[in-house]
mmCIF file of C-alpha atoms and ligand atoms in Angstrom:
data_model
loop_
_atom_site.group_PDB
_atom_site.id
_atom_site.type_symbol
_atom_site.label_atom_id
_atom_site.label_comp_id
_atom_site.label_asym_id
_atom_site.label_seq_id
_atom_site.Cartn_x
_atom_site.Cartn_y
_atom_site.Cartn_z
ATOM 1 C CA MET U 213 17.544 -8.768 5.250
ATOM 2 C CA SER U 214 17.107 -12.475 5.902
ATOM 3 C CA ALA U 215 18.100 -13.811 9.346
ATOM 4 C CA ASP U 216 21.273 -15.348 7.686
ATOM 5 C CA GLU U 217 22.193 -11.790 6.269
ATOM 6 C CA GLN U 218 21.696 -10.354 9.631
ATOM 7 C CA LYS U 219 24.111 -12.887 11.153
ATOM 8 C CA ARG U 220 26.733 -12.187 8.565
ATOM 9 C CA ALA U 221 26.258 -8.363 8.972
ATOM 10 C CA ALA U 222 26.820 -8.778 12.801
ATOM 11 C CA ALA U 223 29.741 -10.954 12.102
ATOM 12 C CA LYS U 224 31.259 -8.260 9.702
ATOM 13 C CA ARG U 225 30.951 -5.652 12.294
ATOM 14 C CA ALA U 226 32.568 -7.879 14.966
ATOM 15 C CA LEU U 227 35.614 -8.180 12.709
ATOM 16 C CA GLU U 228 36.260 -4.386 13.205
ATOM 17 C CA PHE U 229 37.206 -5.394 16.873
ATOM 18 C CA VAL U 230 40.043 -7.728 15.701
ATOM 19 C CA GLU U 231 43.430 -6.285 15.700
ATOM 20 C CA ASP U 232 46.731 -7.681 14.275
ATOM 21 C CA GLY U 233 48.515 -9.953 16.757
ATOM 22 C CA MET U 234 45.319 -10.677 18.844
ATOM 23 C CA THR U 235 44.520 -14.082 20.381
ATOM 24 C CA LEU U 236 40.908 -14.923 19.697
ATOM 25 C CA GLY U 237 38.187 -17.364 20.833
ATOM 26 C CA LEU U 238 36.127 -18.606 17.982
ATOM 27 C CA GLY U 239 32.623 -19.350 18.784
ATOM 28 C CA SER U 240 30.327 -22.141 17.503
ATOM 29 C CA GLY U 241 27.052 -22.168 15.436
ATOM 30 C CA SER U 242 26.042 -20.694 12.305
ATOM 31 C CA THR U 243 26.531 -16.956 13.263
ATOM 32 C CA ALA U 244 30.013 -17.663 14.509
ATOM 33 C CA ALA U 245 30.662 -19.473 11.315
ATOM 34 C CA HIS U 246 30.228 -16.362 9.457
ATOM 35 C CA PHE U 247 32.690 -14.665 11.574
ATOM 36 C CA VAL U 248 35.211 -17.517 11.106
ATOM 37 C CA ASP U 249 34.566 -17.244 7.361
ATOM 38 C CA LEU U 250 35.231 -13.514 7.232
ATOM 39 C CA LEU U 251 38.286 -13.835 9.584
ATOM 40 C CA GLY U 252 39.648 -16.464 7.216
ATOM 41 C CA ALA U 253 39.416 -13.916 4.363
ATOM 42 C CA ARG U 254 41.355 -11.234 6.548
ATOM 43 C CA VAL U 255 44.191 -14.019 7.467
ATOM 44 C CA ALA U 256 44.582 -14.682 3.701
ATOM 45 C CA ASP U 257 45.237 -11.032 3.329
ATOM 46 C CA GLY U 258 47.813 -10.992 5.995
ATOM 47 C CA LEU U 259 46.276 -10.430 9.354
ATOM 48 C CA SER U 260 48.207 -12.398 12.222
ATOM 49 C CA VAL U 261 46.072 -13.802 14.825
ATOM 50 C CA ARG U 262 46.183 -16.995 17.023
ATOM 51 C CA CYS U 263 42.868 -18.670 17.698
ATOM 52 C CA VAL U 264 41.171 -21.164 20.117
ATOM 53 C CA ALA U 265 38.099 -23.052 18.691
ATOM 54 C CA THR U 266 35.192 -23.798 20.991
ATOM 55 C CA SER U 267 34.142 -26.800 19.177
ATOM 56 C CA GLU U 268 35.605 -29.521 16.818
ATOM 57 C CA ALA U 269 33.146 -28.065 14.128
ATOM 58 C CA THR U 270 34.679 -24.648 14.301
ATOM 59 C CA ALA U 271 38.325 -25.945 14.526
ATOM 60 C CA GLY U 272 37.575 -27.883 11.270
ATOM 61 C CA GLN U 273 36.411 -24.717 9.526
ATOM 62 C CA ALA U 274 39.279 -22.704 10.871
ATOM 63 C CA ARG U 275 41.845 -25.455 9.593
ATOM 64 C CA ARG U 276 40.104 -25.279 6.016
ATOM 65 C CA LEU U 277 40.704 -21.577 6.014
ATOM 66 C CA ASP U 278 44.303 -21.792 7.361
ATOM 67 C CA ILE U 279 43.441 -19.678 10.458
ATOM 68 C CA PRO U 280 46.101 -20.417 12.912
ATOM 69 C CA LEU U 281 44.855 -22.489 15.645
ATOM 70 C CA THR U 282 46.295 -23.217 19.108
ATOM 71 C CA SER U 283 45.056 -24.467 22.510
ATOM 72 C CA LEU U 284 43.899 -22.446 25.556
ATOM 73 C CA ASP U 285 46.438 -24.224 27.487
ATOM 74 C CA GLU U 286 49.185 -22.791 25.207
ATOM 75 C CA LEU U 287 47.911 -19.297 25.610
ATOM 76 C CA GLY U 288 46.394 -19.116 29.055
ATOM 77 C CA SER U 289 44.003 -16.237 28.292
ATOM 78 C CA LEU U 290 42.748 -14.591 25.125
ATOM 79 C CA ASP U 291 42.103 -11.097 23.953
ATOM 80 C CA LEU U 292 38.661 -11.529 22.610
ATOM 81 C CA THR U 293 36.021 -13.981 21.897
ATOM 82 C CA VAL U 294 33.273 -13.663 19.332
ATOM 83 C CA ASP U 295 30.511 -16.178 19.641
ATOM 84 C CA GLY U 296 26.680 -16.463 18.991
ATOM 85 C CA ALA U 297 23.839 -17.088 21.261
ATOM 86 C CA ASP U 298 20.426 -18.694 21.427
ATOM 87 C CA GLU U 299 19.018 -15.958 23.392
ATOM 88 C CA LEU U 300 20.149 -12.595 24.930
ATOM 89 C CA ASP U 301 18.503 -10.006 27.149
ATOM 90 C CA GLY U 302 18.942 -6.292 27.616
ATOM 91 C CA GLN U 303 21.513 -7.009 30.386
ATOM 92 C CA LEU U 304 23.580 -9.202 28.026
ATOM 93 C CA ARG U 305 22.643 -12.397 29.936
ATOM 94 C CA LEU U 306 22.782 -15.201 27.566
ATOM 95 C CA VAL U 307 21.371 -18.748 26.850
ATOM 96 C CA LYS U 308 23.892 -20.748 24.896
ATOM 97 C CA GLY U 309 24.400 -24.369 24.034
ATOM 98 C CA GLY U 310 21.874 -24.950 21.236
ATOM 99 C CA GLY U 311 24.878 -26.511 19.215
ATOM 100 C CA GLY U 312 25.936 -28.375 22.244
ATOM 101 C CA ALA U 313 29.234 -26.481 22.630
ATOM 102 C CA LEU U 314 28.361 -24.668 25.841
ATOM 103 C CA LEU U 315 31.163 -26.063 27.896
ATOM 104 C CA ARG U 316 34.000 -25.003 25.756
ATOM 105 C CA GLU U 317 32.348 -21.811 24.904
ATOM 106 C CA LYS U 318 31.970 -20.805 28.435
ATOM 107 C CA ILE U 319 35.556 -21.942 29.338
ATOM 108 C CA VAL U 320 36.957 -19.709 26.354
ATOM 109 C CA ALA U 321 34.687 -16.900 27.093
ATOM 110 C CA ALA U 322 35.598 -16.688 30.765
ATOM 111 C CA ALA U 323 39.276 -16.864 29.723
ATOM 112 C CA SER U 324 38.900 -13.818 27.373
ATOM 113 C CA GLU U 325 39.394 -10.213 28.021
ATOM 114 C CA ARG U 326 36.268 -9.408 26.126
ATOM 115 C CA MET U 327 33.456 -11.398 24.709
ATOM 116 C CA ILE U 328 31.425 -10.047 21.866
ATOM 117 C CA VAL U 329 28.012 -11.666 21.017
ATOM 118 C CA ILE U 330 26.803 -11.614 17.372
ATOM 119 C CA ALA U 331 23.183 -12.578 16.509
ATOM 120 C CA ASP U 332 20.423 -11.871 14.394
ATOM 121 C CA GLU U 333 17.583 -9.829 15.796
ATOM 122 C CA SER U 334 15.268 -12.741 16.769
ATOM 123 C CA LYS U 335 17.729 -13.852 19.462
ATOM 124 C CA GLN U 336 16.898 -10.734 21.726
ATOM 125 C CA VAL U 337 14.263 -11.317 24.277
ATOM 126 C CA ALA U 338 12.734 -9.552 27.286
ATOM 127 C CA THR U 339 13.059 -12.602 29.454
ATOM 128 C CA LEU U 340 15.312 -15.613 28.950
ATOM 129 C CA GLY U 341 13.952 -19.179 28.811
ATOM 130 C CA LYS U 342 11.870 -19.345 25.718
ATOM 131 C CA PHE U 343 14.734 -21.344 24.100
ATOM 132 C CA PRO U 344 15.119 -24.481 26.241
ATOM 133 C CA LEU U 345 18.168 -24.053 28.492
ATOM 134 C CA PRO U 346 20.867 -26.744 27.564
ATOM 135 C CA VAL U 347 22.515 -28.441 30.614
ATOM 136 C CA GLU U 348 25.629 -30.394 30.183
ATOM 137 C CA VAL U 349 25.541 -33.588 32.396
ATOM 138 C CA VAL U 350 27.869 -36.574 33.166
ATOM 139 C CA SER U 351 26.324 -39.805 31.767
ATOM 140 C CA PHE U 352 26.970 -41.603 35.145
ATOM 141 C CA GLY U 353 23.906 -41.182 37.333
ATOM 142 C CA ALA U 354 22.148 -38.714 34.957
ATOM 143 C CA ARG U 355 18.798 -39.660 36.056
ATOM 144 C CA ALA U 356 19.662 -38.518 39.761
ATOM 145 C CA SER U 357 21.380 -35.344 38.230
ATOM 146 C CA VAL U 358 18.189 -34.576 36.322
ATOM 147 C CA SER U 359 15.838 -34.962 39.292
ATOM 148 C CA ALA U 360 18.225 -32.625 41.229
ATOM 149 C CA ILE U 361 18.046 -30.146 38.420
ATOM 150 C CA GLU U 362 14.229 -30.214 38.351
ATOM 151 C CA LYS U 363 14.053 -29.874 42.152
ATOM 152 C CA MET U 364 16.748 -27.011 42.382
ATOM 153 C CA ALA U 365 15.371 -25.222 39.358
ATOM 154 C CA GLU U 366 11.922 -25.130 41.001
ATOM 155 C CA LYS U 367 13.229 -23.363 43.987
ATOM 156 C CA THR U 368 14.138 -20.418 41.532
ATOM 157 C CA GLY U 369 10.630 -20.414 39.912
ATOM 158 C CA CYS U 370 11.568 -22.577 36.980
ATOM 159 C CA ARG U 371 9.461 -25.658 35.953
ATOM 160 C CA GLY U 372 9.187 -27.496 32.756
ATOM 161 C CA PRO U 373 10.286 -30.749 31.025
ATOM 162 C CA VAL U 374 13.865 -31.684 30.991
ATOM 163 C CA THR U 375 14.785 -34.013 28.073
ATOM 164 C CA ARG U 376 17.806 -35.705 26.848
ATOM 165 C CA ARG U 377 19.056 -34.207 23.608
ATOM 166 C CA LEU U 378 19.126 -36.579 20.638
ATOM 167 C CA THR U 379 20.791 -36.424 17.400
ATOM 168 C CA ASP U 380 18.744 -36.140 14.158
ATOM 169 C CA ALA U 381 19.403 -39.915 13.821
ATOM 170 C CA GLY U 382 17.625 -40.350 17.269
ATOM 171 C CA THR U 383 20.725 -41.310 19.095
ATOM 172 C CA PRO U 384 21.930 -39.623 22.485
ATOM 173 C CA PHE U 385 23.759 -36.522 21.533
ATOM 174 C CA GLN U 386 27.192 -36.058 23.106
ATOM 175 C CA SER U 387 29.115 -33.050 23.446
ATOM 176 C CA ASP U 388 32.802 -32.684 22.215
ATOM 177 C CA SER U 389 33.795 -33.420 25.714
ATOM 178 C CA GLY U 390 31.743 -36.596 25.865
ATOM 179 C CA HIS U 391 28.813 -35.569 28.092
ATOM 180 C CA ASP U 392 25.102 -35.630 27.646
ATOM 181 C CA ILE U 393 23.084 -32.517 27.115
ATOM 182 C CA TYR U 394 19.585 -31.922 28.730
ATOM 183 C CA ASP U 395 17.252 -29.321 27.430
ATOM 184 C CA CYS U 396 15.246 -27.637 30.136
ATOM 185 C CA ALA U 397 12.024 -26.140 28.724
ATOM 186 C CA PHE U 398 11.330 -23.722 31.450
ATOM 187 C CA GLY U 399 9.412 -21.250 29.285
ATOM 188 C CA GLU U 400 10.660 -18.428 31.405
ATOM 189 C CA ILE U 401 13.504 -17.837 33.697
ATOM 190 C CA PRO U 402 12.640 -15.225 36.160
ATOM 191 C CA ARG U 403 15.992 -15.190 38.111
ATOM 192 C CA PRO U 404 18.752 -16.408 35.764
ATOM 193 C CA GLU U 405 21.483 -15.531 38.331
ATOM 194 C CA ALA U 406 19.842 -17.718 41.043
ATOM 195 C CA LEU U 407 19.294 -20.568 38.567
ATOM 196 C CA ALA U 408 22.888 -20.530 37.574
ATOM 197 C CA VAL U 409 23.982 -20.822 41.088
ATOM 198 C CA VAL U 410 21.815 -23.810 41.918
ATOM 199 C CA LEU U 411 22.547 -25.555 38.544
ATOM 200 C CA ASN U 412 26.307 -25.171 39.248
ATOM 201 C CA ALA U 413 25.695 -26.937 42.549
ATOM 202 C CA VAL U 414 24.116 -30.033 41.267
ATOM 203 C CA PRO U 415 26.534 -33.093 41.296
ATOM 204 C CA GLY U 416 26.943 -34.382 37.742
ATOM 205 C CA VAL U 417 26.264 -31.021 36.197
ATOM 206 C CA VAL U 418 29.134 -30.008 34.171
ATOM 207 C CA ASP U 419 27.983 -26.625 33.122
ATOM 208 C CA HIS U 420 24.957 -24.941 31.793
ATOM 209 C CA GLY U 421 24.021 -22.494 28.911
ATOM 210 C CA LEU U 422 23.416 -19.485 31.099
ATOM 211 C CA PHE U 423 26.364 -17.035 30.379
ATOM 212 C CA ILE U 424 26.026 -14.275 33.003
ATOM 213 C CA GLY U 425 28.480 -11.329 33.178
ATOM 214 C CA LEU U 426 30.587 -12.587 30.367
ATOM 215 C CA ALA U 427 29.548 -10.692 27.170
ATOM 216 C CA GLU U 428 30.465 -7.027 27.251
ATOM 217 C CA ARG U 429 28.853 -6.123 23.825
ATOM 218 C CA ALA U 430 26.228 -7.642 21.581
ATOM 219 C CA ILE U 431 26.010 -6.866 17.851
ATOM 220 C CA LEU U 432 22.808 -7.606 16.366
ATOM 221 C CA GLY U 433 21.978 -7.695 12.786
ATOM 222 C CA THR U 434 18.456 -6.313 12.079
ATOM 223 C CA ARG U 435 16.187 -5.453 9.261
ATOM 224 C CA ALA U 436 17.023 -1.599 9.921
ATOM 225 C CA GLY U 437 20.751 -2.396 10.189
ATOM 226 C CA ILE U 438 23.343 -3.060 12.988
ATOM 227 C CA ARG U 439 22.125 -2.561 16.641
ATOM 228 C CA GLU U 440 24.627 -2.776 19.490
ATOM 229 C CA ILE U 441 24.062 -3.318 23.141
ATOM 230 C CA VAL U 442 26.854 -2.538 25.552
ATOM 231 C CA ARG U 443 26.835 -3.839 29.105
ATOM 232 C CA PRO U 444 27.416 -1.045 31.544
ATOM 233 C CA GLY U 445 29.511 -1.585 34.465
ATOM 234 C CA ARG U 446 31.953 -4.296 33.509
ATOM 235 C CA PRO U 447 32.848 -6.036 36.729
ATOM 236 C CA ASP U 448 36.567 -5.466 36.067
ATOM 237 C CA GLY U 449 35.858 -1.676 35.978
ATOM 238 C CA LYS U 450 37.411 -1.475 32.481
ATOM 239 C CA GLU U 451 35.631 0.761 29.775
ATOM 240 C CA SER U 452 34.125 -1.352 27.031
HETATM 241 C C1 5RP Q 682 26.375 -23.421 20.274
HETATM 242 C C2 5RP Q 682 25.866 -21.992 20.727
HETATM 243 C C3 5RP Q 682 25.648 -21.055 19.556
HETATM 244 O O1 5RP Q 682 26.267 -19.894 19.762
HETATM 245 C C4 5RP Q 682 24.093 -20.897 19.438
HETATM 246 O O2 5RP Q 682 23.363 -22.130 19.546
HETATM 247 C C5 5RP Q 682 23.560 -19.956 18.400
HETATM 248 O O3 5RP Q 682 23.773 -20.754 17.132
HETATM 249 P P1 5RP Q 682 23.509 -20.033 15.834
HETATM 250 O O4 5RP Q 682 24.438 -19.014 15.531
HETATM 251 O O5 5RP Q 682 23.603 -21.015 14.709
HETATM 252 O O6 5RP Q 682 22.156 -19.413 15.850
HETATM 253 O O7 5RP Q 682 25.679 -21.764 21.611
HETATM 254 O O8 5RP Q 682 26.630 -24.106 21.379
#
């Protein structure tokens, strides 16, 4: 199976967790797009769901497929979010934000009863950090914020170039919420929880791509078929 076929197989399996009447968070990126595509077919067949999109791109796809969209403010919370990831480890700690949607993705995931991550097998790593960690930063005073990110990250054993993300046209990338994205090429993140805490404390940092304690299940498409990882001991004590 190609990586794209693995993504679609993972998305198909995730669809089995969707029940009639659910409220859903729709992730962003190519793997989540497979899920939205398959969900659209189920909606066309009569499935009733109400969805919140994590990016304008996903919202556009959902609209084209006549998937009912609403806002998180309207619903307050969601039953299930299905989203992709740039990296995940065995404890279901994630790096997200490769598509620049990390802020809305994290808000939606945190407001969801359950989050399922779908990915091809290349996304599972022993240690997070090979994929540069995206950090969403307010434009005002960004240079000072980046200096603080570098200083604080070093305290947690992370060092490497922090670069402003550009579009393919070479212009500064802006998130759907109008912020800059900086990609932190740390190479390896030895203490993800500690890094998440210090990044959250930097003035000007809106959020970062470390998703810890949010995903309860990962569905990986692999050459040998579907592999699932379930995070033991959900903090709310519920069974997965
Ligand atoms: C977007 C994300 C995506 O989930 C992540 O980049 C994975 O994308 P893809 O499924 O295309 O590999 O976090 O902000």
